[in-house]
Amino acid sequence: NKIANQILIIFGASGDLTYRKLIPAIFDLYKQNSLPEKFSVLGVSRTPFTDDSFREKMKEGILKFSGLKPENEDELNKFCNILHYLPINTAESKDYSQLTLRLDEIDKNENTQGNYIFYLSTPPSLYGVIPKYLAAEGLNIENNCFRRIIIEKPFGTDLKSAIELNSILKEDYKEEQIYRIDHYLGKETVQNLLVTRFANGIYEPLWNRNYIHHVEITAAESIGIENRGGYYDHSGALRDMVQNHLMQLLALVAMEPPMSIDATSIRNEKLKVFQALRPMKDDDLFKNVVRGQYLPSNTNGNYYKGYREEKDVAKDSRTETYVALKLFIDNWRWADVPFYIRTGKRLPTRVSEIVIHFRPAPQNLFPGQEIHKNNDNQLILRIQPDEGVSFQTKMKIPGSGYRVKNVNMDFHYSQLHNVYLPDAYERLLLDCMMGDPTLYIDSGALEATWKFVQPLLDFWKNNTEAPLYGYPAGSWGPENADRLIEGENKSFRYPC
Ligand code: BG6
């Protein structure tokens, strides 16, 4: 596919995302010859870099974080020549004329034909501001060229603010110009969900309430909140992980087969899943939700700070660093099948996975063998790390009688030789360059997912007695979470 020449303008270019993710991803695309023939990056932010000092800083980032390291200094320098920098105050409308001038200059030199992607990697307070100022300069107008805008999460902090932001953007941009990013959708293994489900004939007949007993979706992280207290203390796990990443995984697991693998068909099917989520009512908010916050602990000889001791976190904060939910999708395929969603910081390990638990065999022909208990047939879709798919089935232990054992049929991506797993940002940036929004979030899905979590946000805000359980840093979260899933011969899977 020949990709049109273009310029990528990154707002917030002195920030961590640009350094760790965006520029290394662009470098990796460069290494694979995937960039357009003429392509430039213009970094924009307040920090007073020059082109040269910006390039030096980005070189460091590439050496540390790119997946395909440069072979030598020359290669790195050659790549860095496509990087430019403009220091302006992006909150000031008057500074935008400088941006227009600089873009005109690069556009003319590089023959990029006015094709611009604006990437907003700034504090969210600027998401409504920058697009307005760009529009005031006419930089939203597609006149024989394209103008796209990529917006990082968080897209809004609740339903109301998400709707407001959507309507501000829609004043100046068409929906096709807006790319709302959720980096989980750029992960290879997340896209593999579509292939696993829809390129195989064997799963679809089983993929429903008749054969699936319940589904677990887990995103565990061993890290704490790092230096992001200022953001995280106003966000919490529900906004940070559930409303976006985990809801997207849920939709891919639960959606109907799309008409085709194009943006509209996939988005339509995902939206139907969100619309079928059973709204959480008063009782569910107590019964089907457990939130937690990590406490200081000494684990394996290491001291881990508690959440309230972290930098920029209120000493009496009630922000959740862990949340587990039991939810239902009220449609024909999934009626009454529980979905358990869990995520948390400072858990024992980093793992994201989806586990499909199949119903047990109808009758136990092997007395004494606990085939009906928790060790059911499981399909485990491992998103990260050790990406792969594992199917847990039962086998006879050789010898007399019938002793039954669980065995795994495993596939690990690492077994594929010479296969490079691209970073999520690499795939997503490339898609936007090509004008393919399939892996981006549309306004319908965005508002539907906020609508689902909103009652919980309100409940926590308005009820100081709503339980918040402490859990020692390095543990699997509040013990109380087990009650969500207990009682039906099952428990959460605790991967190591
Ligand atoms: C981000 C969250 O969106 O996703 C972070 O803001 C979280 O808090 C991160 O750590 C997890 O992403 P990944 O790719 O490491 O699973």
XYZ file of C-alpha atoms in Angstrom, residues 135-351:
217
model
C -9.480 25.073 13.329
C -9.134 28.831 13.791
C -6.029 28.588 11.575
C -7.966 26.526 9.030
C -5.837 23.483 9.825
C -8.940 21.277 10.052
C -9.967 21.888 6.458
C -9.463 19.060 4.016
C -8.956 20.651 0.647
C -7.483 17.929 -1.570
C -5.595 16.726 1.490
C -6.372 15.081 4.810
C -6.399 16.506 8.306
C -6.727 13.979 11.137
C -6.559 14.348 14.849
C -5.509 11.591 17.260
C -6.593 11.951 20.859
C -5.037 10.030 23.718
C -7.050 8.774 26.634
C -8.553 9.850 28.981
C -11.280 11.001 26.645
C -13.424 12.730 29.244
C -13.623 11.929 32.924
C -17.258 10.891 32.931
C -20.217 10.601 30.573
C -21.005 14.308 30.625
C -17.472 15.483 29.898
C -17.030 12.846 27.161
C -20.225 14.058 25.449
C -19.084 17.664 25.808
C -15.681 16.935 24.331
C -17.245 15.036 21.441
C -19.520 17.941 20.676
C -16.680 20.497 20.840
C -14.699 18.399 18.359
C -17.674 17.896 16.094
C -18.084 21.634 15.657
C -14.932 21.694 13.531
C -14.163 18.095 12.571
C -16.054 15.282 10.912
C -16.184 11.982 12.821
C -13.902 10.451 10.136
C -11.212 12.962 11.077
C -11.225 12.014 14.772
C -9.100 9.073 15.920
C -9.594 8.274 19.607
C -6.808 5.987 20.628
C -6.996 2.986 22.942
C -3.592 1.388 22.764
C -4.960 -2.030 23.776
C -6.552 -2.310 20.354
C -3.118 -1.965 18.769
C -1.797 -5.042 20.552
C -1.240 -7.985 18.232
C -2.844 -10.402 20.631
C -5.951 -8.268 20.947
C -6.373 -8.262 17.182
C -5.770 -11.983 17.263
C -9.031 -12.290 19.163
C -10.876 -11.512 15.943
C -8.862 -14.109 14.070
C -9.253 -16.775 16.757
C -12.993 -16.255 16.816
C -13.747 -15.710 13.175
C -11.102 -17.561 11.189
C -11.810 -20.875 12.913
C -14.949 -22.889 12.432
C -14.724 -24.754 15.709
C -15.270 -21.949 18.182
C -18.349 -20.192 16.888
C -20.816 -23.052 17.565
C -19.580 -23.142 21.170
C -19.266 -19.402 21.677
C -22.491 -18.756 23.534
C -24.431 -19.306 26.747
C -25.104 -22.961 25.917
C -21.442 -23.909 26.195
C -19.728 -21.066 28.013
C -20.207 -20.918 31.738
C -18.416 -17.667 32.473
C -15.672 -15.404 31.192
C -12.811 -13.740 33.057
C -10.984 -10.701 31.761
C -7.986 -9.730 33.846
C -5.415 -6.968 33.518
C -3.044 -7.234 36.434
C -0.077 -4.936 36.871
C 2.794 -5.331 39.285
C 3.792 -1.678 39.054
C 2.221 0.953 41.258
C 1.201 4.331 39.942
C 4.826 5.366 39.319
C 5.011 9.159 39.147
C 1.474 9.620 37.935
C -0.201 10.395 41.261
C -1.481 13.766 40.022
C -3.420 12.084 37.235
C -4.236 8.773 38.866
C -5.685 10.126 42.081
C -8.427 11.817 40.032
C -8.875 8.822 37.814
C -8.668 5.446 39.575
C -8.748 1.988 38.041
C -12.307 2.198 36.737
C -11.587 5.218 34.547
C -7.977 4.302 33.827
C -8.451 0.711 32.681
C -12.073 -0.490 32.724
C -13.999 2.160 30.777
C -11.567 1.837 27.901
C -9.142 -1.102 27.637
C -11.195 -3.774 29.383
C -14.480 -2.728 27.791
C -12.803 -3.033 24.406
C -11.601 -6.549 25.232
C -15.086 -7.425 26.424
C -16.600 -6.229 23.151
C -14.186 -8.282 21.060
C -14.991 -11.400 23.066
C -18.735 -10.882 23.041
C -19.561 -9.258 19.684
C -21.450 -10.970 16.874
C -19.494 -11.813 13.722
C -19.179 -8.592 11.717
C -20.264 -8.455 8.060
C -16.642 -7.831 7.141
C -13.417 -6.707 8.757
C -13.964 -3.035 8.157
C -14.328 -0.197 10.593
C -18.062 0.289 10.248
C -19.011 -3.378 10.579
C -16.752 -3.976 13.559
C -17.775 -0.776 15.293
C -21.457 -1.560 14.813
C -21.103 -4.985 16.400
C -19.062 -3.678 19.307
C -21.576 -0.946 19.970
C -24.376 -3.516 20.207
C -22.442 -5.266 22.982
C -22.068 -2.034 24.939
C -25.729 -1.263 24.453
C -26.666 -4.697 25.783
C -24.655 -4.348 29.004
C -27.052 -4.744 31.900
C -27.066 -1.342 33.645
C -25.717 -1.498 37.186
C -28.546 -0.739 39.600
C -28.314 0.108 43.306
C -28.071 -3.445 44.483
C -25.461 -4.436 41.881
C -23.259 -1.529 42.907
C -22.781 -3.205 46.277
C -23.100 -6.820 45.251
C -21.263 -7.018 41.956
C -18.381 -4.635 42.487
C -15.337 -4.728 44.727
C -12.834 -1.920 44.809
C -9.543 -1.791 46.629
C -6.502 0.325 47.323
C -3.000 -0.968 47.956
C -1.508 -0.755 51.399
C 2.174 -0.690 52.339
C 3.756 -4.098 52.518
C 6.982 -5.996 52.860
C 7.020 -8.585 50.123
C 10.001 -10.818 49.406
C 12.232 -8.554 51.452
C 11.144 -5.413 49.574
C 9.192 -2.581 51.077
C 6.367 -1.296 48.880
C 4.747 2.015 49.621
C 1.035 2.153 50.162
C -1.007 4.137 47.641
C -1.616 6.977 50.077
C 2.157 7.397 50.532
C 2.709 7.895 46.820
C 3.721 11.295 45.486
C 0.802 13.639 44.613
C -1.794 11.370 46.238
C -4.112 12.734 48.935
C -3.355 11.279 52.369
C -6.996 10.339 52.788
C -7.561 9.363 49.157
C -10.407 6.977 48.392
C -9.307 6.378 44.830
C -9.411 2.707 43.817
C -6.251 1.049 42.521
C -8.128 -2.230 42.082
C -11.569 -3.022 40.802
C -13.411 -6.259 40.113
C -16.842 -6.342 38.491
C -19.360 -8.984 37.665
C -21.451 -7.965 34.709
C -23.960 -9.336 32.256
C -24.709 -8.810 28.610
C -28.430 -9.037 28.105
C -28.688 -10.453 24.626
C -29.538 -13.746 22.956
C -25.977 -15.059 22.922
C -24.950 -14.182 26.463
C -28.089 -14.110 28.623
C -27.083 -14.839 32.239
C -23.439 -15.642 31.514
C -21.362 -13.756 34.078
C -18.349 -11.794 32.879
C -15.774 -11.064 35.577
C -13.520 -8.125 34.975
C -10.535 -7.434 37.213
C -7.714 -4.964 37.132
C -5.318 -3.567 39.666
C -1.968 -2.015 40.385
C 0.645 -3.615 42.649
C -0.626 -7.123 42.115
C 1.894 -9.982 42.199
C 2.549 -10.060 38.469
C 1.899 -8.336 35.163
C -0.561 -10.280 33.086
